Amino acid sequence: DENKKEYCDVQFDLADDKKKSLERAEKDAENAIAKAKEAIETLTDEIKALEAGIKELDKSVVESTEQRKEENQEFKDLMAADTKAKEILKFAKKRLNKFYNPTLALTQSAQEAASFAEVGVHSNEKAAPGPPPDTWDAYAKKSDESTNVVAMIDVLIADLDKEMTEAKTDEKNGQEDYETMMAESAAKRTEDSKALSGKLSAKADAEKTLSEQTEVQKDTRKELWATVKWIDSLHQECDWLIKFFDVRKTARTGEIDALVKAKEVLSGAD
């Protein structure tokens, strides 16, 4: 009985320690599973947000590039049109000057020659200048008209120069803004791609942890169930002995004492 009781006590202690250890392991696995599931859910949302952001960024880059191409083409078309218009206006101005100014110059030369001749004939007289020729008013009128037309052409050329200067400034600013946007977009895409890669790796690790801890929890529960069954078998085997151990020990001690006394009696003792 004593050997058996010692065996039962040792086995109960071992079984109880193992049960507590398995319960802790099961609880740890349960917590790890919950943590892994939460991490996977959070990372999934973050990954979706990053992927959507990168997609939207790429779309924005494409749209900005197309817009920049259109603006640049509009600038080139405007510069070509204005340059052509300036050439035409300068050509028109040149032709006007060729048409009007030489004629006016010849007329003025004729007047001067006539005036000198008259002065030579009446060198000793101070004659009043004669009236202008009949064509003078016509030339003067034409000269005024040409001056007005040329002035208007100069204004148009100046307007074209102003428009081209403003267009060059706008093109320069637009290109600088585009290049700045592209550099910032490239930097953000690199940063977001790096973050996305990290979160995908973290999600893979969390999924691996979830799978491993689920298996650990499954195995632990099996072992815990086996341990509980082992404890039940120990109770069946040891409870009766432990419960009546003291009674049986006392009874056995009495039996031993009685046997000793009986032996002494048989040996001739009083």
Short mmCIF file of C-alpha atoms in Angstrom, two decimals:
data_model
loop_
_atom_site.label_atom_id
_atom_site.label_comp_id
_atom_site.label_asym_id
_atom_site.label_seq_id
_atom_site.Cartn_x
_atom_site.Cartn_y
_atom_site.Cartn_z
CA ASP A 1 0.00 0.00 0.00
CA GLU A 2 2.78 2.44 0.84
CA ASN A 3 4.56 1.75 -2.44
CA LYS A 4 1.30 2.11 -4.30
CA LYS A 5 0.43 5.35 -2.49
CA GLU A 6 3.85 6.76 -3.28
CA TYR A 7 3.38 5.80 -6.93
CA CYS A 8 -0.08 7.44 -7.01
CA ASP A 9 1.18 10.65 -5.38
CA VAL A 10 4.04 10.93 -7.86
CA GLN A 11 1.78 10.23 -10.81
CA PHE A 12 -0.84 12.71 -9.66
CA ASP A 13 1.84 15.39 -9.29
CA LEU A 14 3.25 14.65 -12.72
CA ALA A 15 -0.16 14.57 -14.33
CA ASP A 16 -1.25 17.81 -12.64
CA ASP A 17 1.96 19.61 -13.71
CA LYS A 18 1.56 18.37 -17.25
CA LYS A 19 -2.09 19.42 -17.36
CA LYS A 20 -1.28 22.95 -16.15
CA SER A 21 1.57 23.22 -18.67
CA LEU A 22 -0.68 22.11 -21.52
CA GLU A 23 -3.44 24.51 -20.45
CA ARG A 24 -0.91 27.37 -20.52
CA ALA A 25 0.33 26.24 -23.94
CA GLU A 26 -3.24 26.07 -25.23
CA LYS A 27 -3.94 29.58 -23.89
CA ASP A 28 -0.74 30.90 -25.48
CA ALA A 29 -1.66 29.34 -28.80
CA GLU A 30 -5.16 30.81 -28.56
CA ASN A 31 -3.75 34.29 -27.92
CA ALA A 32 -1.22 33.91 -30.74
CA ILE A 33 -4.02 32.86 -33.11
CA ALA A 34 -6.17 35.83 -32.14
CA LYS A 35 -3.21 38.20 -32.55
CA ALA A 36 -2.30 36.71 -35.93
CA LYS A 37 -5.90 37.00 -37.18
CA GLU A 38 -6.06 40.63 -36.08
CA ALA A 39 -2.72 41.37 -37.75
CA ILE A 40 -3.84 39.69 -40.98
CA GLU A 41 -7.07 41.69 -41.02
CA THR A 42 -5.26 44.99 -40.38
CA LEU A 43 -2.53 44.26 -42.91
CA THR A 44 -5.10 43.24 -45.53
CA ASP A 45 -6.84 46.62 -45.20
CA GLU A 46 -3.53 48.49 -45.30
CA ILE A 47 -2.38 46.52 -48.35
CA LYS A 48 -5.62 47.30 -50.18
CA ALA A 49 -5.23 50.99 -49.34
CA LEU A 50 -1.62 51.05 -50.56
CA GLU A 51 -2.46 49.18 -53.76
CA ALA A 52 -5.35 51.57 -54.45
CA GLY A 53 -3.08 54.55 -53.73
CA ILE A 54 -0.36 53.28 -56.09
CA LYS A 55 -2.95 52.61 -58.79
CA GLU A 56 -4.41 56.10 -58.38
CA LEU A 57 -0.91 57.60 -58.41
CA ASP A 58 -0.05 55.80 -61.65
CA LYS A 59 -3.30 57.00 -63.17
CA SER A 60 -2.53 60.56 -62.10
CA VAL A 61 0.95 60.34 -63.64
CA VAL A 62 -0.48 59.10 -66.94
CA GLU A 63 -3.12 61.85 -66.99
CA SER A 64 -0.57 64.52 -66.11
CA THR A 65 1.76 63.26 -68.83
CA GLU A 66 -1.01 63.37 -71.42
CA GLN A 67 -2.01 66.85 -70.28
CA ARG A 68 1.62 68.02 -70.46
CA LYS A 69 1.91 66.64 -73.99
CA GLU A 70 -1.27 68.46 -75.01
CA GLU A 71 -0.09 71.71 -73.43
CA ASN A 72 3.32 71.38 -75.07
CA GLN A 73 1.71 70.71 -78.45
CA GLU A 74 -0.58 73.72 -77.99
CA PHE A 75 2.50 75.81 -77.14
CA LYS A 76 4.33 74.60 -80.26
CA ASP A 77 1.28 75.24 -82.43
CA LEU A 78 0.89 78.73 -80.96
CA MET A 79 4.57 79.56 -81.43
CA ALA A 80 4.48 78.31 -85.01
CA ALA A 81 1.30 80.26 -85.78
CA ASP A 82 2.55 83.44 -84.15
CA THR A 83 5.95 83.13 -85.83
CA LYS A 84 4.24 82.72 -89.19
CA ALA A 85 1.95 85.66 -88.45
CA LYS A 86 4.94 87.82 -87.53
CA GLU A 87 6.68 86.90 -90.76
CA ILE A 88 3.58 87.85 -92.76
CA LEU A 89 3.17 91.13 -90.86
CA LYS A 90 6.85 92.01 -91.30
CA PHE A 91 6.60 91.19 -95.00
CA ALA A 92 3.50 93.37 -95.31
CA LYS A 93 5.24 96.20 -93.46
CA LYS A 94 8.25 95.91 -95.76
CA ARG A 95 6.07 96.02 -98.86
CA LEU A 96 4.19 99.02 -97.54
CA ASN A 97 7.43 100.87 -96.94
CA LYS A 98 8.65 99.96 -100.41
CA PHE A 99 5.38 101.15 -101.90
CA TYR A 100 4.88 104.37 -100.01
CA ASN A 101 8.20 105.74 -98.83
CA PRO A 102 10.20 105.70 -102.11
CA THR A 103 7.43 107.61 -103.91
CA LEU A 104 7.25 110.14 -101.16
CA ALA A 105 11.02 110.52 -101.25
CA LEU A 106 11.01 111.14 -105.02
CA THR A 107 8.27 113.72 -104.65
CA GLN A 108 10.17 115.52 -101.95
CA SER A 109 13.31 115.45 -104.14
CA ALA A 110 11.40 116.99 -107.03
CA GLN A 111 10.11 119.74 -104.78
CA GLU A 112 13.57 120.51 -103.54
CA ALA A 113 14.97 120.63 -107.12
CA ALA A 114 12.21 123.03 -108.20
CA SER A 115 12.82 125.22 -105.19
CA PHE A 116 16.55 125.44 -105.91
CA ALA A 117 15.90 126.29 -109.56
CA GLU A 118 13.56 129.08 -108.60
CA VAL A 119 16.07 130.43 -106.16
CA GLY A 120 18.73 130.41 -108.94
CA VAL A 121 16.55 132.41 -111.33
CA HIS A 122 15.58 134.98 -108.76
CA SER A 123 18.74 134.93 -106.81
CA ASN A 124 18.49 138.59 -106.05
CA GLU A 125 14.85 138.38 -105.01
CA LYS A 126 13.36 136.87 -102.00
CA ALA A 127 10.37 135.28 -103.62
CA ALA A 128 7.73 133.57 -101.57
CA PRO A 129 7.74 129.81 -101.96
CA GLY A 130 5.33 128.58 -104.54
CA PRO A 131 2.34 126.39 -103.75
CA PRO A 132 2.92 122.68 -103.38
CA PRO A 133 2.32 120.55 -106.40
CA ASP A 134 -1.11 119.12 -107.04
CA THR A 135 0.07 115.64 -106.04
CA TRP A 136 1.32 116.70 -102.62
CA ASP A 137 -1.97 116.27 -100.81
CA ALA A 138 -2.40 112.86 -102.37
CA TYR A 139 1.06 111.79 -101.31
CA ALA A 140 0.61 113.29 -97.88
CA LYS A 141 -2.67 111.42 -97.50
CA LYS A 142 -1.09 108.21 -98.68
CA SER A 143 1.83 108.75 -96.37
CA ASP A 144 -0.49 109.23 -93.41
CA GLU A 145 -2.42 106.12 -94.36
CA SER A 146 0.79 104.11 -94.65
CA THR A 147 1.98 105.45 -91.33
CA ASN A 148 -1.27 104.39 -89.66
CA VAL A 149 -1.17 100.95 -91.28
CA VAL A 150 2.47 100.42 -90.37
CA ALA A 151 1.76 101.56 -86.81
CA MET A 152 -1.13 99.09 -86.62
CA ILE A 153 1.15 96.33 -87.93
CA ASP A 154 3.75 97.25 -85.30
CA VAL A 155 1.05 96.97 -82.63
CA LEU A 156 0.03 93.56 -83.94
CA ILE A 157 3.66 92.40 -83.98
CA ALA A 158 4.13 93.70 -80.43
CA ASP A 159 0.98 91.83 -79.34
CA LEU A 160 2.33 88.66 -80.93
CA ASP A 161 5.68 89.13 -79.18
CA LYS A 162 3.88 89.60 -75.87
CA GLU A 163 1.73 86.53 -76.46
CA MET A 164 4.80 84.44 -77.37
CA THR A 165 6.71 85.67 -74.31
CA GLU A 166 3.78 84.79 -72.04
CA ALA A 167 3.43 81.43 -73.77
CA LYS A 168 7.14 80.69 -73.22
CA THR A 169 6.80 81.61 -69.55
CA ASP A 170 3.69 79.44 -69.15
CA GLU A 171 5.42 76.56 -70.95
CA LYS A 172 8.49 76.86 -68.75
CA ASN A 173 6.39 76.97 -65.56
CA GLY A 174 4.22 74.11 -66.75
CA GLN A 175 7.26 71.95 -67.55
CA GLU A 176 8.86 72.75 -64.18
CA ASP A 177 5.62 71.92 -62.35
CA TYR A 178 5.33 68.68 -64.33
CA GLU A 179 8.91 67.66 -63.57
CA THR A 180 8.41 68.46 -59.87
CA MET A 181 5.19 66.43 -59.81
CA MET A 182 6.89 63.51 -61.58
CA ALA A 183 9.80 63.54 -59.12
CA GLU A 184 7.45 63.65 -56.13
CA SER A 185 5.26 60.93 -57.64
CA ALA A 186 8.29 58.71 -58.28
CA ALA A 187 9.50 59.19 -54.71
CA LYS A 188 6.04 58.45 -53.28
CA ARG A 189 5.62 55.39 -55.47
CA THR A 190 8.99 54.06 -54.33
CA GLU A 191 8.04 54.70 -50.70
CA ASP A 192 4.59 53.14 -51.09
CA SER A 193 5.98 50.14 -52.98
CA LYS A 194 8.52 49.56 -50.23
CA ALA A 195 5.79 49.83 -47.60
CA LEU A 196 3.58 47.47 -49.62
CA SER A 197 6.38 44.92 -49.88
CA GLY A 198 6.95 45.12 -46.13
CA LYS A 199 3.27 44.66 -45.34
CA LEU A 200 2.95 41.74 -47.75
CA SER A 201 5.91 40.09 -46.02
CA ALA A 202 4.40 40.82 -42.60
CA LYS A 203 1.07 39.35 -43.72
CA ALA A 204 2.81 36.21 -44.98
CA ASP A 205 4.55 35.87 -41.61
CA ALA A 206 1.25 36.37 -39.77
CA GLU A 207 -0.45 33.74 -41.94
CA LYS A 208 2.42 31.34 -41.26
CA THR A 209 2.14 32.03 -37.54
CA LEU A 210 -1.61 31.47 -37.69
CA SER A 211 -1.13 28.12 -39.42
CA GLU A 212 1.57 27.00 -36.99
CA GLN A 213 -0.29 28.11 -33.88
CA THR A 214 -3.50 26.49 -35.11
CA GLU A 215 -1.59 23.22 -35.44
CA VAL A 216 0.00 23.73 -32.02
CA GLN A 217 -3.41 24.37 -30.49
CA LYS A 218 -4.80 21.24 -32.14
CA ASP A 219 -1.93 19.05 -30.90
CA THR A 220 -2.02 20.61 -27.43
CA ARG A 221 -5.72 19.95 -27.08
CA LYS A 222 -5.20 16.32 -28.07
CA GLU A 223 -2.43 15.93 -25.53
CA LEU A 224 -4.46 17.75 -22.88
CA TRP A 225 -7.41 15.45 -23.53
CA ALA A 226 -5.08 12.43 -23.17
CA THR A 227 -3.69 13.86 -19.93
CA VAL A 228 -7.18 14.35 -18.53
CA LYS A 229 -8.00 10.76 -19.43
CA TRP A 230 -4.78 9.65 -17.71
CA ILE A 231 -5.75 11.57 -14.58
CA ASP A 232 -9.16 9.92 -14.66
CA SER A 233 -7.53 6.50 -14.84
CA LEU A 234 -5.27 7.41 -11.91
CA HIS A 235 -8.32 8.37 -9.87
CA GLN A 236 -9.89 5.05 -10.65
CA GLU A 237 -6.71 3.29 -9.71
CA CYS A 238 -5.65 5.29 -6.67
CA ASP A 239 -8.65 7.04 -5.09
CA TRP A 240 -9.83 4.02 -3.08
CA LEU A 241 -6.31 3.29 -1.81
CA ILE A 242 -5.65 6.92 -0.82
CA LYS A 243 -9.06 7.28 0.79
CA PHE A 244 -8.65 4.18 3.01
CA PHE A 245 -4.88 4.22 3.36
CA ASP A 246 -4.84 5.43 6.99
CA VAL A 247 -7.61 3.04 7.99
CA ARG A 248 -5.89 0.13 6.29
CA LYS A 249 -2.56 1.15 7.85
CA THR A 250 -4.08 1.31 11.33
CA ALA A 251 -5.79 -2.05 10.82
CA ARG A 252 -2.64 -3.60 9.52
CA THR A 253 -0.66 -2.24 12.46
CA GLY A 254 -3.20 -3.84 14.82
CA GLU A 255 -2.98 -7.10 12.97
CA ILE A 256 0.79 -7.05 13.20
CA ASP A 257 0.67 -6.30 16.91
CA ALA A 258 -1.82 -9.13 17.46
CA LEU A 259 0.32 -11.56 15.50
CA VAL A 260 3.40 -10.55 17.53
CA LYS A 261 1.53 -11.09 20.77
CA ALA A 262 0.17 -14.43 19.55
CA LYS A 263 3.68 -15.50 18.64
CA GLU A 264 4.92 -14.52 22.08
CA VAL A 265 2.10 -16.52 23.67
CA LEU A 266 2.95 -19.51 21.59
CA SER A 267 6.56 -19.02 22.70
CA GLY A 268 5.52 -19.35 26.39
CA ALA A 269 5.04 -15.73 27.33
CA ASP A 270 2.38 -14.70 29.85
#
